[in-house]
């Protein structure tokens, strides 16, 4: 297998003007995608937080989503199989079609390094979102129609969401996306003895109210002085 080298994107253009771009690394994206296409088991080494939207190149976003979709369904994700999915994708044709996917595999790094490239792709995506949030703050700060404290709270909320989920808050989600998450949660609850959607605390009354603990949840157990809010720690 050849050492990984950056692949060309479209035809060369000597007259192209250099324009500053947000933080990104197309070579890292290519390396990660190549490793996944070469060895689908490398997907297990990736963080659950990594999404197609974390890739900078739009076609890479769609390609990662397709790879993830196939792997989660227990299907093979290789260039020949995925070619059928992207036949009508203009970017796929521009980058060289099947040849581009085959080159990704041919120049892929060892699958053991996939997590390292994934962390780099994820980190750069966070930096792009930080720049976007900073731009929103600069644009909205001079607006007297919104109280300064409200703007601070909004900025804090955006940063908190980014830190917790790896993506900025985006308001409403599609019905299909919400339904998919609900079905998955219901399935996980059914498989648990206590029929809880989240992780059980073994405090029955608390579990019934919370439905168990869920990823990214911040749970605060509080009470008036002398009411015994610290007693669960003794059990």
PDB file of N, CA and C in Angstrom, residues 97-179:
ATOM      1  N   UNK A  97     -15.170   9.890  -9.674  1.00  0.00           N
ATOM      2  CA  UNK A  97     -16.028   8.722  -9.559  1.00  0.00           C
ATOM      3  C   UNK A  97     -15.383   7.582  -8.792  1.00  0.00           C
ATOM      4  N   UNK A  98     -15.535   6.377  -9.308  1.00  0.00           N
ATOM      5  CA  UNK A  98     -15.009   5.188  -8.642  1.00  0.00           C
ATOM      6  C   UNK A  98     -13.501   5.277  -8.463  1.00  0.00           C
ATOM      7  N   UNK A  99     -12.819   5.898  -9.410  1.00  0.00           N
ATOM      8  CA  UNK A  99     -11.365   6.028  -9.329  1.00  0.00           C
ATOM      9  C   UNK A  99     -10.958   6.791  -8.074  1.00  0.00           C
ATOM     10  N   UNK A 100     -11.732   7.821  -7.719  1.00  0.00           N
ATOM     11  CA  UNK A 100     -11.415   8.604  -6.519  1.00  0.00           C
ATOM     12  C   UNK A 100     -11.540   7.741  -5.268  1.00  0.00           C
ATOM     13  N   UNK A 101     -12.617   6.969  -5.166  1.00  0.00           N
ATOM     14  CA  UNK A 101     -12.800   6.094  -4.006  1.00  0.00           C
ATOM     15  C   UNK A 101     -11.705   5.034  -3.943  1.00  0.00           C
ATOM     16  N   UNK A 102     -11.334   4.494  -5.109  1.00  0.00           N
ATOM     17  CA  UNK A 102     -10.277   3.488  -5.145  1.00  0.00           C
ATOM     18  C   UNK A 102      -8.942   4.084  -4.717  1.00  0.00           C
ATOM     19  N   UNK A 103      -8.682   5.333  -5.120  1.00  0.00           N
ATOM     20  CA  UNK A 103      -7.441   5.996  -4.713  1.00  0.00           C
ATOM     21  C   UNK A 103      -7.421   6.254  -3.211  1.00  0.00           C
ATOM     22  N   UNK A 104      -8.581   6.583  -2.638  1.00  0.00           N
ATOM     23  CA  UNK A 104      -8.654   6.760  -1.190  1.00  0.00           C
ATOM     24  C   UNK A 104      -8.226   5.479  -0.475  1.00  0.00           C
ATOM     25  N   UNK A 105      -8.692   4.353  -0.976  1.00  0.00           N
ATOM     26  CA  UNK A 105      -8.341   3.065  -0.377  1.00  0.00           C
ATOM     27  C   UNK A 105      -6.867   2.756  -0.596  1.00  0.00           C
ATOM     28  N   UNK A 106      -6.385   2.993  -1.812  1.00  0.00           N
ATOM     29  CA  UNK A 106      -5.004   2.659  -2.161  1.00  0.00           C
ATOM     30  C   UNK A 106      -4.006   3.448  -1.324  1.00  0.00           C
ATOM     31  N   UNK A 107      -4.352   4.681  -0.957  1.00  0.00           N
ATOM     32  CA  UNK A 107      -3.429   5.542  -0.219  1.00  0.00           C
ATOM     33  C   UNK A 107      -3.801   5.658   1.261  1.00  0.00           C
ATOM     34  N   UNK A 108      -4.686   4.817   1.707  1.00  0.00           N
ATOM     35  CA  UNK A 108      -5.165   4.908   3.092  1.00  0.00           C
ATOM     36  C   UNK A 108      -4.069   4.538   4.089  1.00  0.00           C
ATOM     37  N   UNK A 109      -4.066   5.185   5.247  1.00  0.00           N
ATOM     38  CA  UNK A 109      -3.142   4.821   6.321  1.00  0.00           C
ATOM     39  C   UNK A 109      -3.641   3.552   7.006  1.00  0.00           C
ATOM     40  N   UNK A 110      -2.856   2.965   7.914  1.00  0.00           N
ATOM     41  CA  UNK A 110      -3.339   1.792   8.655  1.00  0.00           C
ATOM     42  C   UNK A 110      -4.637   2.103   9.389  1.00  0.00           C
ATOM     43  N   UNK A 111      -5.529   1.130   9.441  1.00  0.00           N
ATOM     44  CA  UNK A 111      -6.820   1.342  10.100  1.00  0.00           C
ATOM     45  C   UNK A 111      -6.640   1.708  11.568  1.00  0.00           C
ATOM     46  N   UNK A 112      -5.537   1.273  12.170  1.00  0.00           N
ATOM     47  CA  UNK A 112      -5.289   1.580  13.578  1.00  0.00           C
ATOM     48  C   UNK A 112      -5.133   3.075  13.817  1.00  0.00           C
ATOM     49  N   UNK A 113      -4.817   3.828  12.756  1.00  0.00           N
ATOM     50  CA  UNK A 113      -4.630   5.278  12.893  1.00  0.00           C
ATOM     51  C   UNK A 113      -5.903   6.067  12.615  1.00  0.00           C
ATOM     52  N   UNK A 114      -6.997   5.376  12.317  1.00  0.00           N
ATOM     53  CA  UNK A 114      -8.235   6.070  11.941  1.00  0.00           C
ATOM     54  C   UNK A 114      -8.699   7.023  13.032  1.00  0.00           C
ATOM     55  N   UNK A 115      -8.592   6.610  14.289  1.00  0.00           N
ATOM     56  CA  UNK A 115      -9.061   7.452  15.393  1.00  0.00           C
ATOM     57  C   UNK A 115      -8.280   8.758  15.469  1.00  0.00           C
ATOM     58  N   UNK A 116      -6.987   8.713  15.134  1.00  0.00           N
ATOM     59  CA  UNK A 116      -6.176   9.934  15.165  1.00  0.00           C
ATOM     60  C   UNK A 116      -6.659  10.933  14.119  1.00  0.00           C
ATOM     61  N   UNK A 117      -6.944  10.453  12.919  1.00  0.00           N
ATOM     62  CA  UNK A 117      -7.456  11.335  11.873  1.00  0.00           C
ATOM     63  C   UNK A 117      -8.856  11.833  12.221  1.00  0.00           C
ATOM     64  N   UNK A 118      -9.642  10.975  12.843  1.00  0.00           N
ATOM     65  CA  UNK A 118     -10.992  11.380  13.239  1.00  0.00           C
ATOM     66  C   UNK A 118     -10.939  12.510  14.257  1.00  0.00           C
ATOM     67  N   UNK A 119     -10.017  12.413  15.213  1.00  0.00           N
ATOM     68  CA  UNK A 119      -9.887  13.481  16.211  1.00  0.00           C
ATOM     69  C   UNK A 119      -9.487  14.795  15.561  1.00  0.00           C
ATOM     70  N   UNK A 120      -8.614  14.728  14.558  1.00  0.00           N
ATOM     71  CA  UNK A 120      -8.195  15.949  13.869  1.00  0.00           C
ATOM     72  C   UNK A 120      -9.361  16.565  13.104  1.00  0.00           C
ATOM     73  N   UNK A 121     -10.115  15.740  12.383  1.00  0.00           N
ATOM     74  CA  UNK A 121     -11.285  16.234  11.646  1.00  0.00           C
ATOM     75  C   UNK A 121     -12.287  16.867  12.605  1.00  0.00           C
ATOM     76  N   UNK A 122     -12.514  16.205  13.728  1.00  0.00           N
ATOM     77  CA  UNK A 122     -13.470  16.699  14.724  1.00  0.00           C
ATOM     78  C   UNK A 122     -12.994  18.012  15.338  1.00  0.00           C
ATOM     79  N   UNK A 123     -11.706  18.083  15.688  1.00  0.00           N
ATOM     80  CA  UNK A 123     -11.153  19.291  16.304  1.00  0.00           C
ATOM     81  C   UNK A 123     -11.263  20.487  15.365  1.00  0.00           C
ATOM     82  N   UNK A 124     -10.970  20.280  14.096  1.00  0.00           N
ATOM     83  CA  UNK A 124     -11.053  21.376  13.133  1.00  0.00           C
ATOM     84  C   UNK A 124     -12.496  21.829  12.938  1.00  0.00           C
ATOM     85  N   UNK A 125     -13.433  20.882  13.000  1.00  0.00           N
ATOM     86  CA  UNK A 125     -14.847  21.248  12.892  1.00  0.00           C
ATOM     87  C   UNK A 125     -15.257  22.124  14.070  1.00  0.00           C
ATOM     88  N   UNK A 126     -14.774  21.784  15.273  1.00  0.00           N
ATOM     89  CA  UNK A 126     -15.073  22.611  16.443  1.00  0.00           C
ATOM     90  C   UNK A 126     -14.510  24.015  16.266  1.00  0.00           C
ATOM     91  N   UNK A 127     -13.320  24.109  15.713  1.00  0.00           N
ATOM     92  CA  UNK A 127     -12.709  25.423  15.515  1.00  0.00           C
ATOM     93  C   UNK A 127     -13.512  26.260  14.517  1.00  0.00           C
ATOM     94  N   UNK A 128     -14.022  25.609  13.479  1.00  0.00           N
ATOM     95  CA  UNK A 128     -14.854  26.347  12.517  1.00  0.00           C
ATOM     96  C   UNK A 128     -16.122  26.855  13.188  1.00  0.00           C
ATOM     97  N   UNK A 129     -16.704  26.017  14.044  1.00  0.00           N
ATOM     98  CA  UNK A 129     -17.918  26.440  14.745  1.00  0.00           C
ATOM     99  C   UNK A 129     -17.621  27.542  15.757  1.00  0.00           C
ATOM    100  N   UNK A 130     -16.453  27.496  16.384  1.00  0.00           N
ATOM    101  CA  UNK A 130     -16.063  28.573  17.298  1.00  0.00           C
ATOM    102  C   UNK A 130     -15.952  29.894  16.551  1.00  0.00           C
ATOM    103  N   UNK A 131     -15.369  29.845  15.362  1.00  0.00           N
ATOM    104  CA  UNK A 131     -15.266  31.050  14.539  1.00  0.00           C
ATOM    105  C   UNK A 131     -16.654  31.554  14.170  1.00  0.00           C
ATOM    106  N   UNK A 132     -17.548  30.630  13.847  1.00  0.00           N
ATOM    107  CA  UNK A 132     -18.917  31.009  13.472  1.00  0.00           C
ATOM    108  C   UNK A 132     -19.642  31.649  14.661  1.00  0.00           C
ATOM    109  N   UNK A 133     -19.485  31.048  15.834  1.00  0.00           N
ATOM    110  CA  UNK A 133     -20.120  31.609  17.030  1.00  0.00           C
ATOM    111  C   UNK A 133     -19.537  32.979  17.345  1.00  0.00           C
ATOM    112  N   UNK A 134     -18.206  33.102  17.220  1.00  0.00           N
ATOM    113  CA  UNK A 134     -17.573  34.395  17.452  1.00  0.00           C
ATOM    114  C   UNK A 134     -18.072  35.453  16.488  1.00  0.00           C
ATOM    115  N   UNK A 135     -18.280  35.058  15.230  1.00  0.00           N
ATOM    116  CA  UNK A 135     -18.820  35.996  14.249  1.00  0.00           C
ATOM    117  C   UNK A 135     -20.226  36.441  14.602  1.00  0.00           C
ATOM    118  N   UNK A 136     -21.031  35.492  15.090  1.00  0.00           N
ATOM    119  CA  UNK A 136     -22.392  35.846  15.513  1.00  0.00           C
ATOM    120  C   UNK A 136     -22.362  36.843  16.667  1.00  0.00           C
ATOM    121  N   UNK A 137     -21.436  36.627  17.603  1.00  0.00           N
ATOM    122  CA  UNK A 137     -21.327  37.539  18.746  1.00  0.00           C
ATOM    123  C   UNK A 137     -20.949  38.939  18.277  1.00  0.00           C
ATOM    124  N   UNK A 138     -19.975  39.024  17.384  1.00  0.00           N
ATOM    125  CA  UNK A 138     -19.525  40.330  16.883  1.00  0.00           C
ATOM    126  C   UNK A 138     -20.626  41.033  16.097  1.00  0.00           C
ATOM    127  N   UNK A 139     -21.408  40.256  15.353  1.00  0.00           N
ATOM    128  CA  UNK A 139     -22.461  40.853  14.531  1.00  0.00           C
ATOM    129  C   UNK A 139     -23.624  41.346  15.378  1.00  0.00           C
ATOM    130  N   UNK A 140     -23.946  40.619  16.449  1.00  0.00           N
ATOM    131  CA  UNK A 140     -25.127  40.953  17.240  1.00  0.00           C
ATOM    132  C   UNK A 140     -24.834  41.899  18.402  1.00  0.00           C
ATOM    133  N   UNK A 141     -23.569  41.958  18.835  1.00  0.00           N
ATOM    134  CA  UNK A 141     -23.228  42.774  20.002  1.00  0.00           C
ATOM    135  C   UNK A 141     -23.617  44.246  19.854  1.00  0.00           C
ATOM    136  N   UNK A 142     -23.435  44.877  18.688  1.00  0.00           N
ATOM    137  CA  UNK A 142     -23.795  46.298  18.573  1.00  0.00           C
ATOM    138  C   UNK A 142     -25.299  46.563  18.545  1.00  0.00           C
ATOM    139  N   UNK A 143     -26.115  45.519  18.414  1.00  0.00           N
ATOM    140  CA  UNK A 143     -27.561  45.695  18.278  1.00  0.00           C
ATOM    141  C   UNK A 143     -28.178  46.060  19.631  1.00  0.00           C
ATOM    142  N   UNK A 144     -28.678  47.283  19.796  1.00  0.00           N
ATOM    143  CA  UNK A 144     -29.252  47.694  21.082  1.00  0.00           C
ATOM    144  C   UNK A 144     -30.611  47.053  21.359  1.00  0.00           C
ATOM    145  N   UNK A 145     -31.189  46.409  20.354  1.00  0.00           N
ATOM    146  CA  UNK A 145     -32.513  45.813  20.538  1.00  0.00           C
ATOM    147  C   UNK A 145     -32.464  44.591  21.460  1.00  0.00           C
ATOM    148  N   UNK A 146     -31.286  44.003  21.601  1.00  0.00           N
ATOM    149  CA  UNK A 146     -31.132  42.830  22.466  1.00  0.00           C
ATOM    150  C   UNK A 146     -30.245  43.187  23.646  1.00  0.00           C
ATOM    151  N   UNK A 147     -30.728  42.919  24.846  1.00  0.00           N
ATOM    152  CA  UNK A 147     -29.964  43.240  26.051  1.00  0.00           C
ATOM    153  C   UNK A 147     -28.632  42.500  26.052  1.00  0.00           C
ATOM    154  N   UNK A 148     -27.620  43.162  26.592  1.00  0.00           N
ATOM    155  CA  UNK A 148     -26.282  42.577  26.616  1.00  0.00           C
ATOM    156  C   UNK A 148     -26.268  41.243  27.351  1.00  0.00           C
ATOM    157  N   UNK A 149     -26.984  41.166  28.471  1.00  0.00           N
ATOM    158  CA  UNK A 149     -27.006  39.921  29.232  1.00  0.00           C
ATOM    159  C   UNK A 149     -27.672  38.797  28.446  1.00  0.00           C
ATOM    160  N   UNK A 150     -28.691  39.148  27.663  1.00  0.00           N
ATOM    161  CA  UNK A 150     -29.343  38.139  26.824  1.00  0.00           C
ATOM    162  C   UNK A 150     -28.367  37.612  25.773  1.00  0.00           C
ATOM    163  N   UNK A 151     -27.561  38.512  25.225  1.00  0.00           N
ATOM    164  CA  UNK A 151     -26.573  38.095  24.234  1.00  0.00           C
ATOM    165  C   UNK A 151     -25.518  37.195  24.868  1.00  0.00           C
ATOM    166  N   UNK A 152     -25.131  37.527  26.093  1.00  0.00           N
ATOM    167  CA  UNK A 152     -24.155  36.695  26.799  1.00  0.00           C
ATOM    168  C   UNK A 152     -24.723  35.299  27.045  1.00  0.00           C
ATOM    169  N   UNK A 153     -25.983  35.238  27.477  1.00  0.00           N
ATOM    170  CA  UNK A 153     -26.613  33.944  27.732  1.00  0.00           C
ATOM    171  C   UNK A 153     -26.715  33.123  26.449  1.00  0.00           C
ATOM    172  N   UNK A 154     -27.032  33.804  25.354  1.00  0.00           N
ATOM    173  CA  UNK A 154     -27.134  33.102  24.077  1.00  0.00           C
ATOM    174  C   UNK A 154     -25.772  32.554  23.652  1.00  0.00           C
ATOM    175  N   UNK A 155     -24.723  33.360  23.845  1.00  0.00           N
ATOM    176  CA  UNK A 155     -23.375  32.910  23.499  1.00  0.00           C
ATOM    177  C   UNK A 155     -22.958  31.730  24.371  1.00  0.00           C
ATOM    178  N   UNK A 156     -23.270  31.811  25.665  1.00  0.00           N
ATOM    179  CA  UNK A 156     -22.944  30.714  26.577  1.00  0.00           C
ATOM    180  C   UNK A 156     -23.671  29.435  26.172  1.00  0.00           C
ATOM    181  N   UNK A 157     -24.938  29.578  25.784  1.00  0.00           N
ATOM    182  CA  UNK A 157     -25.717  28.409  25.375  1.00  0.00           C
ATOM    183  C   UNK A 157     -25.116  27.765  24.124  1.00  0.00           C
ATOM    184  N   UNK A 158     -24.695  28.597  23.177  1.00  0.00           N
ATOM    185  CA  UNK A 158     -24.093  28.072  21.947  1.00  0.00           C
ATOM    186  C   UNK A 158     -22.792  27.343  22.247  1.00  0.00           C
ATOM    187  N   UNK A 159     -21.967  27.931  23.107  1.00  0.00           N
ATOM    188  CA  UNK A 159     -20.691  27.308  23.459  1.00  0.00           C
ATOM    189  C   UNK A 159     -20.908  26.019  24.249  1.00  0.00           C
ATOM    190  N   UNK A 160     -21.891  26.026  25.138  1.00  0.00           N
ATOM    191  CA  UNK A 160     -22.174  24.828  25.934  1.00  0.00           C
ATOM    192  C   UNK A 160     -22.642  23.690  25.027  1.00  0.00           C
ATOM    193  N   UNK A 161     -23.542  24.013  24.110  1.00  0.00           N
ATOM    194  CA  UNK A 161     -24.042  22.992  23.191  1.00  0.00           C
ATOM    195  C   UNK A 161     -22.915  22.440  22.337  1.00  0.00           C
ATOM    196  N   UNK A 162     -22.033  23.316  21.878  1.00  0.00           N
ATOM    197  CA  UNK A 162     -20.898  22.881  21.066  1.00  0.00           C
ATOM    198  C   UNK A 162     -19.990  21.955  21.864  1.00  0.00           C
ATOM    199  N   UNK A 163     -19.734  22.294  23.116  1.00  0.00           N
ATOM    200  CA  UNK A 163     -18.864  21.469  23.959  1.00  0.00           C
ATOM    201  C   UNK A 163     -19.487  20.110  24.257  1.00  0.00           C
ATOM    202  N   UNK A 164     -20.806  20.077  24.416  1.00  0.00           N
ATOM    203  CA  UNK A 164     -21.479  18.839  24.800  1.00  0.00           C
ATOM    204  C   UNK A 164     -21.750  17.913  23.625  1.00  0.00           C
ATOM    205  N   UNK A 165     -22.067  18.472  22.477  1.00  0.00           N
ATOM    206  CA  UNK A 165     -22.501  17.650  21.350  1.00  0.00           C
ATOM    207  C   UNK A 165     -21.568  17.697  20.157  1.00  0.00           C
ATOM    208  N   UNK A 166     -20.640  18.645  20.150  1.00  0.00           N
ATOM    209  CA  UNK A 166     -19.744  18.759  19.012  1.00  0.00           C
ATOM    210  C   UNK A 166     -20.330  19.522  17.853  1.00  0.00           C
ATOM    211  N   UNK A 167     -21.463  20.162  18.062  1.00  0.00           N
ATOM    212  CA  UNK A 167     -22.053  20.982  17.010  1.00  0.00           C
ATOM    213  C   UNK A 167     -22.868  22.086  17.664  1.00  0.00           C
ATOM    214  N   UNK A 168     -22.945  23.258  17.033  1.00  0.00           N
ATOM    215  CA  UNK A 168     -23.698  24.359  17.626  1.00  0.00           C
ATOM    216  C   UNK A 168     -25.178  24.067  17.625  1.00  0.00           C
ATOM    217  N   UNK A 169     -25.904  24.714  18.522  1.00  0.00           N
ATOM    218  CA  UNK A 169     -27.352  24.518  18.570  1.00  0.00           C
ATOM    219  C   UNK A 169     -27.961  24.954  17.258  1.00  0.00           C
ATOM    220  N   UNK A 170     -28.929  24.179  16.780  1.00  0.00           N
ATOM    221  CA  UNK A 170     -29.497  24.460  15.460  1.00  0.00           C
ATOM    222  C   UNK A 170     -31.009  24.567  15.488  1.00  0.00           C
ATOM    223  N   UNK A 171     -31.589  24.773  16.666  1.00  0.00           N
ATOM    224  CA  UNK A 171     -33.034  24.959  16.730  1.00  0.00           C
ATOM    225  C   UNK A 171     -33.781  23.663  16.498  1.00  0.00           C
ATOM    226  N   UNK A 172     -34.829  23.730  15.683  1.00  0.00           N
ATOM    227  CA  UNK A 172     -35.674  22.573  15.450  1.00  0.00           C
ATOM    228  C   UNK A 172     -34.949  21.509  14.634  1.00  0.00           C
ATOM    229  N   UNK A 173     -35.336  20.252  14.857  1.00  0.00           N
ATOM    230  CA  UNK A 173     -34.822  19.148  14.064  1.00  0.00           C
ATOM    231  C   UNK A 173     -35.981  18.568  13.268  1.00  0.00           C
ATOM    232  N   UNK A 174     -35.642  17.825  12.198  1.00  0.00           N
ATOM    233  CA  UNK A 174     -36.687  17.260  11.355  1.00  0.00           C
ATOM    234  C   UNK A 174     -37.454  16.182  12.116  1.00  0.00           C
ATOM    235  N   UNK A 175     -38.708  15.957  11.697  1.00  0.00           N
ATOM    236  CA  UNK A 175     -39.528  14.939  12.351  1.00  0.00           C
ATOM    237  C   UNK A 175     -38.905  13.557  12.197  1.00  0.00           C
ATOM    238  N   UNK A 176     -38.355  13.267  11.006  1.00  0.00           N
ATOM    239  CA  UNK A 176     -37.769  11.949  10.779  1.00  0.00           C
ATOM    240  C   UNK A 176     -36.574  11.719  11.692  1.00  0.00           C
ATOM    241  N   UNK A 177     -35.772  12.781  11.911  1.00  0.00           N
ATOM    242  CA  UNK A 177     -34.607  12.652  12.792  1.00  0.00           C
ATOM    243  C   UNK A 177     -35.053  12.418  14.231  1.00  0.00           C
ATOM    244  N   UNK A 178     -36.050  13.179  14.673  1.00  0.00           N
ATOM    245  CA  UNK A 178     -36.547  13.021  16.040  1.00  0.00           C
ATOM    246  C   UNK A 178     -37.181  11.646  16.223  1.00  0.00           C
ATOM    247  N   UNK A 179     -37.936  11.185  15.213  1.00  0.00           N
ATOM    248  CA  UNK A 179     -38.584   9.877  15.300  1.00  0.00           C
ATOM    249  C   UNK A 179     -37.555   8.762  15.374  1.00  0.00           C
TER     250      UNK A 179
END
